[in-house]
XYZ file of C-alpha atoms in Angstrom:
337
model
C 0.000 0.000 0.000
C 1.377 3.412 -0.895
C 2.526 5.594 2.105
C 1.889 9.062 0.505
C -1.683 9.557 1.956
C -0.464 9.048 5.522
C 2.061 11.798 5.052
C -0.631 14.161 3.816
C -2.828 13.302 6.779
C -0.071 14.100 9.249
C 0.544 17.462 7.586
C -3.178 18.352 7.850
C -3.278 17.518 11.566
C -0.233 19.670 12.244
C -1.813 22.597 10.391
C -5.045 22.252 12.375
C -3.151 22.352 15.680
C -1.135 25.433 14.664
C -4.141 27.619 13.790
C -5.517 28.026 17.394
C -2.053 28.694 18.731
C -1.574 31.457 16.174
C -5.019 32.947 16.973
C -4.236 32.998 20.676
C -0.990 34.839 20.033
C -2.764 37.470 17.944
C -5.271 38.276 20.781
C -2.507 39.627 22.998
C -1.278 42.003 20.323
C -4.567 43.460 19.015
C -7.556 43.391 21.417
C -10.942 42.751 19.921
C -13.569 45.469 20.441
C -16.340 44.527 22.929
C -19.630 43.306 21.569
C -22.599 45.621 21.500
C -24.001 46.012 25.015
C -20.795 44.907 26.683
C -17.980 46.876 28.354
C -14.343 46.566 27.550
C -12.243 44.763 30.132
C -10.494 46.985 32.713
C -6.781 47.341 32.370
C -5.661 46.178 35.804
C -2.180 47.580 35.304
C -3.419 51.228 34.830
C -3.078 53.724 37.751
C -6.480 54.788 39.255
C -7.557 58.369 38.681
C -6.833 60.435 41.849
C -9.922 61.847 43.644
C -10.134 65.670 43.582
C -8.502 67.343 46.596
C -10.229 70.431 48.112
C -8.282 73.647 48.127
C -6.292 74.169 51.313
C -7.453 77.128 53.468
C -5.751 80.317 52.286
C -4.863 82.823 55.043
C -5.320 86.507 54.232
C -1.908 88.038 53.547
C -1.104 91.170 55.522
C -3.727 90.581 58.218
C -3.033 91.572 61.831
C -5.439 91.075 64.773
C -7.839 93.997 65.317
C -10.891 94.914 67.395
C -14.139 96.830 67.066
C -16.947 97.747 69.479
C -20.556 97.079 68.543
C -23.505 97.489 70.870
C -22.389 95.938 74.151
C -19.512 93.785 72.907
C -15.915 94.052 71.856
C -15.235 91.865 68.815
C -11.590 90.931 68.155
C -10.706 89.359 64.797
C -7.705 87.069 65.322
C -7.407 85.422 61.893
C -8.853 85.395 58.371
C -8.828 82.604 55.772
C -10.733 81.461 52.676
C -11.853 77.820 52.455
C -14.354 75.683 50.499
C -15.356 73.888 53.705
C -18.994 74.420 54.636
C -19.789 76.469 57.766
C -21.694 73.660 59.473
C -18.588 71.442 59.436
C -15.983 74.184 59.878
C -14.184 73.868 63.185
C -15.587 70.379 63.842
C -12.553 68.235 64.606
C -14.625 65.101 65.328
C -16.555 64.726 62.085
C -15.722 64.476 58.392
C -15.195 67.887 56.744
C -17.801 68.861 54.175
C -16.898 70.755 51.034
C -19.097 72.533 48.526
C -18.775 74.485 45.325
C -18.647 77.874 47.086
C -15.742 79.423 48.971
C -16.209 81.066 52.355
C -14.344 83.776 54.208
C -13.830 82.663 57.806
C -12.975 85.311 60.401
C -11.768 83.854 63.688
C -13.228 86.063 66.435
C -13.426 86.543 70.177
C -16.655 88.248 71.257
C -16.562 89.737 74.768
C -19.854 90.744 76.378
C -18.877 93.903 78.248
C -22.005 94.041 80.404
C -22.388 92.034 83.587
C -26.158 91.812 83.864
C -27.474 91.041 80.382
C -26.806 88.547 77.609
C -25.430 89.440 74.182
C -26.631 87.998 70.873
C -25.829 89.278 67.395
C -26.763 87.277 64.308
C -28.390 89.924 62.124
C -26.706 93.094 60.966
C -23.260 91.508 60.463
C -21.778 91.754 56.961
C -18.597 91.402 54.984
C -18.235 94.432 52.704
C -16.235 93.617 49.567
C -14.095 96.150 47.747
C -17.057 97.176 45.551
C -19.108 97.661 48.770
C -21.285 94.630 48.094
C -22.523 93.419 51.485
C -22.303 89.658 52.082
C -24.511 88.569 55.026
C -23.287 86.434 57.906
C -23.787 82.654 57.802
C -24.250 81.826 61.486
C -24.176 78.015 61.088
C -22.358 76.295 63.903
C -20.308 79.116 65.434
C -20.282 79.760 69.198
C -19.581 83.431 68.459
C -23.096 83.822 67.041
C -24.874 82.145 69.968
C -26.093 83.817 73.163
C -23.104 85.063 75.171
C -23.573 85.134 78.937
C -23.148 88.367 80.926
C -19.481 89.291 81.247
C -18.365 86.225 79.251
C -16.272 85.814 76.090
C -17.081 83.408 73.250
C -14.481 82.178 70.761
C -15.621 81.161 67.289
C -15.835 82.529 63.774
C -17.913 84.560 61.364
C -18.533 82.873 57.989
C -19.431 84.654 54.744
C -20.157 82.921 51.418
C -18.102 84.686 48.758
C -19.456 85.388 45.277
C -17.641 83.520 42.511
C -14.264 85.127 41.818
C -14.444 87.493 44.815
C -11.344 88.280 46.872
C -10.801 89.835 50.294
C -8.651 92.665 48.978
C -10.158 95.879 50.351
C -12.805 93.993 52.385
C -14.216 95.187 55.728
C -16.235 93.683 58.553
C -19.438 95.698 59.007
C -21.859 95.783 61.955
C -25.275 97.407 61.876
C -28.508 96.589 60.026
C -29.574 98.410 56.888
C -30.846 101.911 57.590
C -28.818 102.210 60.817
C -25.461 103.578 61.841
C -22.759 101.065 60.982
C -19.383 100.202 62.462
C -16.685 99.230 59.935
C -13.415 97.350 60.471
C -11.035 96.948 57.474
C -9.428 93.505 57.402
C -5.997 94.776 56.389
C -4.251 98.127 56.532
C -4.452 100.911 59.070
C -7.287 101.077 61.565
C -9.387 104.248 61.353
C -9.961 106.243 64.533
C -13.637 105.797 65.503
C -15.637 109.008 65.205
C -17.977 107.945 68.024
C -18.474 108.030 70.934
C -17.656 111.728 70.886
C -17.420 113.826 74.043
C -19.249 117.160 73.856
C -19.828 120.063 76.234
C -23.394 120.673 77.341
C -24.003 123.533 79.782
C -25.671 122.908 83.124
C -29.174 124.301 83.724
C -28.478 125.286 87.355
C -31.549 125.267 89.590
C -34.464 123.371 88.060
C -37.905 123.917 89.574
C -39.499 120.497 89.391
C -43.187 119.793 89.234
C -43.481 117.845 92.474
C -44.571 120.701 94.769
C -42.136 123.069 93.081
C -39.094 121.356 94.573
C -35.891 123.099 93.434
C -33.000 120.820 92.379
C -29.499 121.891 91.398
C -28.542 120.032 88.207
C -24.991 119.895 86.905
C -24.093 118.144 83.617
C -20.856 116.377 84.506
C -20.441 114.368 81.316
C -22.018 114.419 77.863
C -21.305 112.448 74.721
C -22.794 111.429 71.384
C -22.734 107.793 70.313
C -24.195 105.210 67.946
C -25.406 103.219 70.964
C -25.248 103.377 74.753
C -24.715 100.485 77.150
C -23.485 100.407 80.744
C -23.929 98.738 84.127
C -25.499 100.742 86.931
C -27.179 99.782 90.178
C -26.893 96.037 89.573
C -28.507 96.241 86.142
C -27.394 96.687 82.546
C -28.900 99.577 80.598
C -28.740 99.484 76.806
C -30.057 101.148 73.682
C -30.391 99.818 70.170
C -28.108 100.962 67.364
C -29.019 104.465 66.190
C -30.787 104.755 62.879
C -29.062 106.491 59.989
C -29.228 110.253 60.513
C -29.648 109.928 64.275
C -27.435 109.670 67.379
C -27.694 108.839 71.055
C -27.093 111.681 73.547
C -25.869 110.634 76.990
C -26.025 113.135 79.860
C -24.341 112.292 83.159
C -25.810 114.436 85.932
C -24.994 115.474 89.471
C -28.359 116.284 91.093
C -28.402 117.996 94.521
C -31.519 118.363 96.647
C -32.327 121.380 98.844
C -31.230 121.105 102.460
C -34.797 121.479 103.756
C -36.600 119.168 101.365
C -36.385 115.430 100.731
C -37.905 113.251 98.041
C -37.295 115.700 95.177
C -36.790 114.215 91.705
C -36.666 115.104 88.004
C -39.809 113.768 86.352
C -39.294 112.380 82.841
C -41.828 111.934 80.103
C -44.349 114.111 78.334
C -45.218 117.060 80.548
C -42.411 116.280 82.982
C -39.392 118.323 84.029
C -37.069 117.694 81.042
C -37.954 117.870 77.344
C -36.324 117.382 73.954
C -36.572 120.406 71.643
C -35.829 119.896 67.919
C -35.816 122.896 65.588
C -37.890 124.836 68.108
C -40.571 122.187 68.612
C -41.094 120.638 72.041
C -41.375 116.924 71.358
C -42.063 115.912 74.929
C -40.328 112.588 74.274
C -39.550 110.222 77.051
C -35.791 109.768 77.242
C -34.714 106.407 75.842
C -32.997 105.667 79.156
C -33.433 107.484 82.415
C -32.021 107.110 85.903
C -33.556 110.032 87.762
C -34.719 109.154 91.278
C -35.574 110.774 94.607
C -32.821 112.904 96.136
C -32.528 113.148 99.889
C -32.333 116.560 101.585
C -28.945 118.139 100.946
C -27.630 115.001 99.157
C -26.054 114.784 95.685
C -26.874 111.798 93.465
C -25.298 110.751 90.149
C -28.037 110.242 87.614
C -28.305 110.014 83.833
C -30.525 110.632 80.810
C -30.165 109.222 77.279
C -32.029 110.717 74.306
C -32.328 109.603 70.683
C -31.722 112.777 68.652
C -31.225 113.841 65.023
C -27.604 114.358 63.983
C -28.347 117.735 62.376
C -30.519 120.766 62.941
C -31.083 122.572 66.251
C -31.323 120.278 69.269
C -31.929 121.563 72.816
C -32.701 120.107 76.217
C -35.393 122.043 78.102
C -35.317 121.920 81.901
C -38.220 122.860 84.196
C -41.831 121.785 84.565
C -44.358 123.099 82.067
C -46.232 126.129 83.327
C -43.243 127.227 85.355
C -39.796 128.511 84.533
C -37.829 126.653 81.819
C -34.302 126.982 80.513
C -33.192 125.613 77.162
C -29.618 124.317 76.744
C -28.281 123.741 73.207
C -26.676 120.425 72.263
C -23.666 120.871 69.960
C -23.845 118.541 66.953
C -21.042 117.538 64.591
């Protein structure tokens, strides 16, 4: 029997075995595209994409600690930085920081309540003024400095302000005071301006004032007078405060030494409409009650320190009228800026 066919058969078998081996070698050189509806295999050797890292807090260059007085507190700014961290997680060292799309200006502050008999709380009327004078309101989320501060205590925390896109703190100021009121302004960098108020003024004394209670004569001396945006002080175991003056108005504080006659006791200066002291504006008797008043009975021959606080316009002709209506009055002008 001829042997040629067996040789051909062995060659065919060898060729059939070689074809899969060749196909397998080609797969490693040129990957086949995935079928429709399937995903390509992941390249396990590729480096994973890094997760985005939030911007690090950026301190404000050129900042130095500075203080401002507002209502009954002294607010000291001890640091300034810009961060994308949200206010509700800022300062929380126990939880996971939260980050958003916006950036915030964080002002580290110490808020000292300067009165010993009343609490202090300021959440409204606090702004960050940008260089173009746009006012950014306070975000009070999570800061002890915006909570109730006990009498005579100091709270440490921060003020947070959400910055408009692209805004910077160059030329920015911290502003206190609601719209339509007198405002206190503290630049974040640069020189500190000298506050215009409180401003000491000279108000003449009326001398002997004939009061309405049985015509009791009192000697009244104005020992101290000043104009201010607000008035707050402790006296007689209590704290006495006013609100912030409205725009175009001021607070007038008069510190008095009131002496009673040697032969009469129980004399006092009556306040209120028709009383013994009146506010005169541009010649008109307003008869306003003083915003604060500490006039009380004076013992025979004694001298008591008392006070009156009026809310007055910051322009025009302002006078204080002493003496009960129907009797003798004297009008004392109040010098305005």
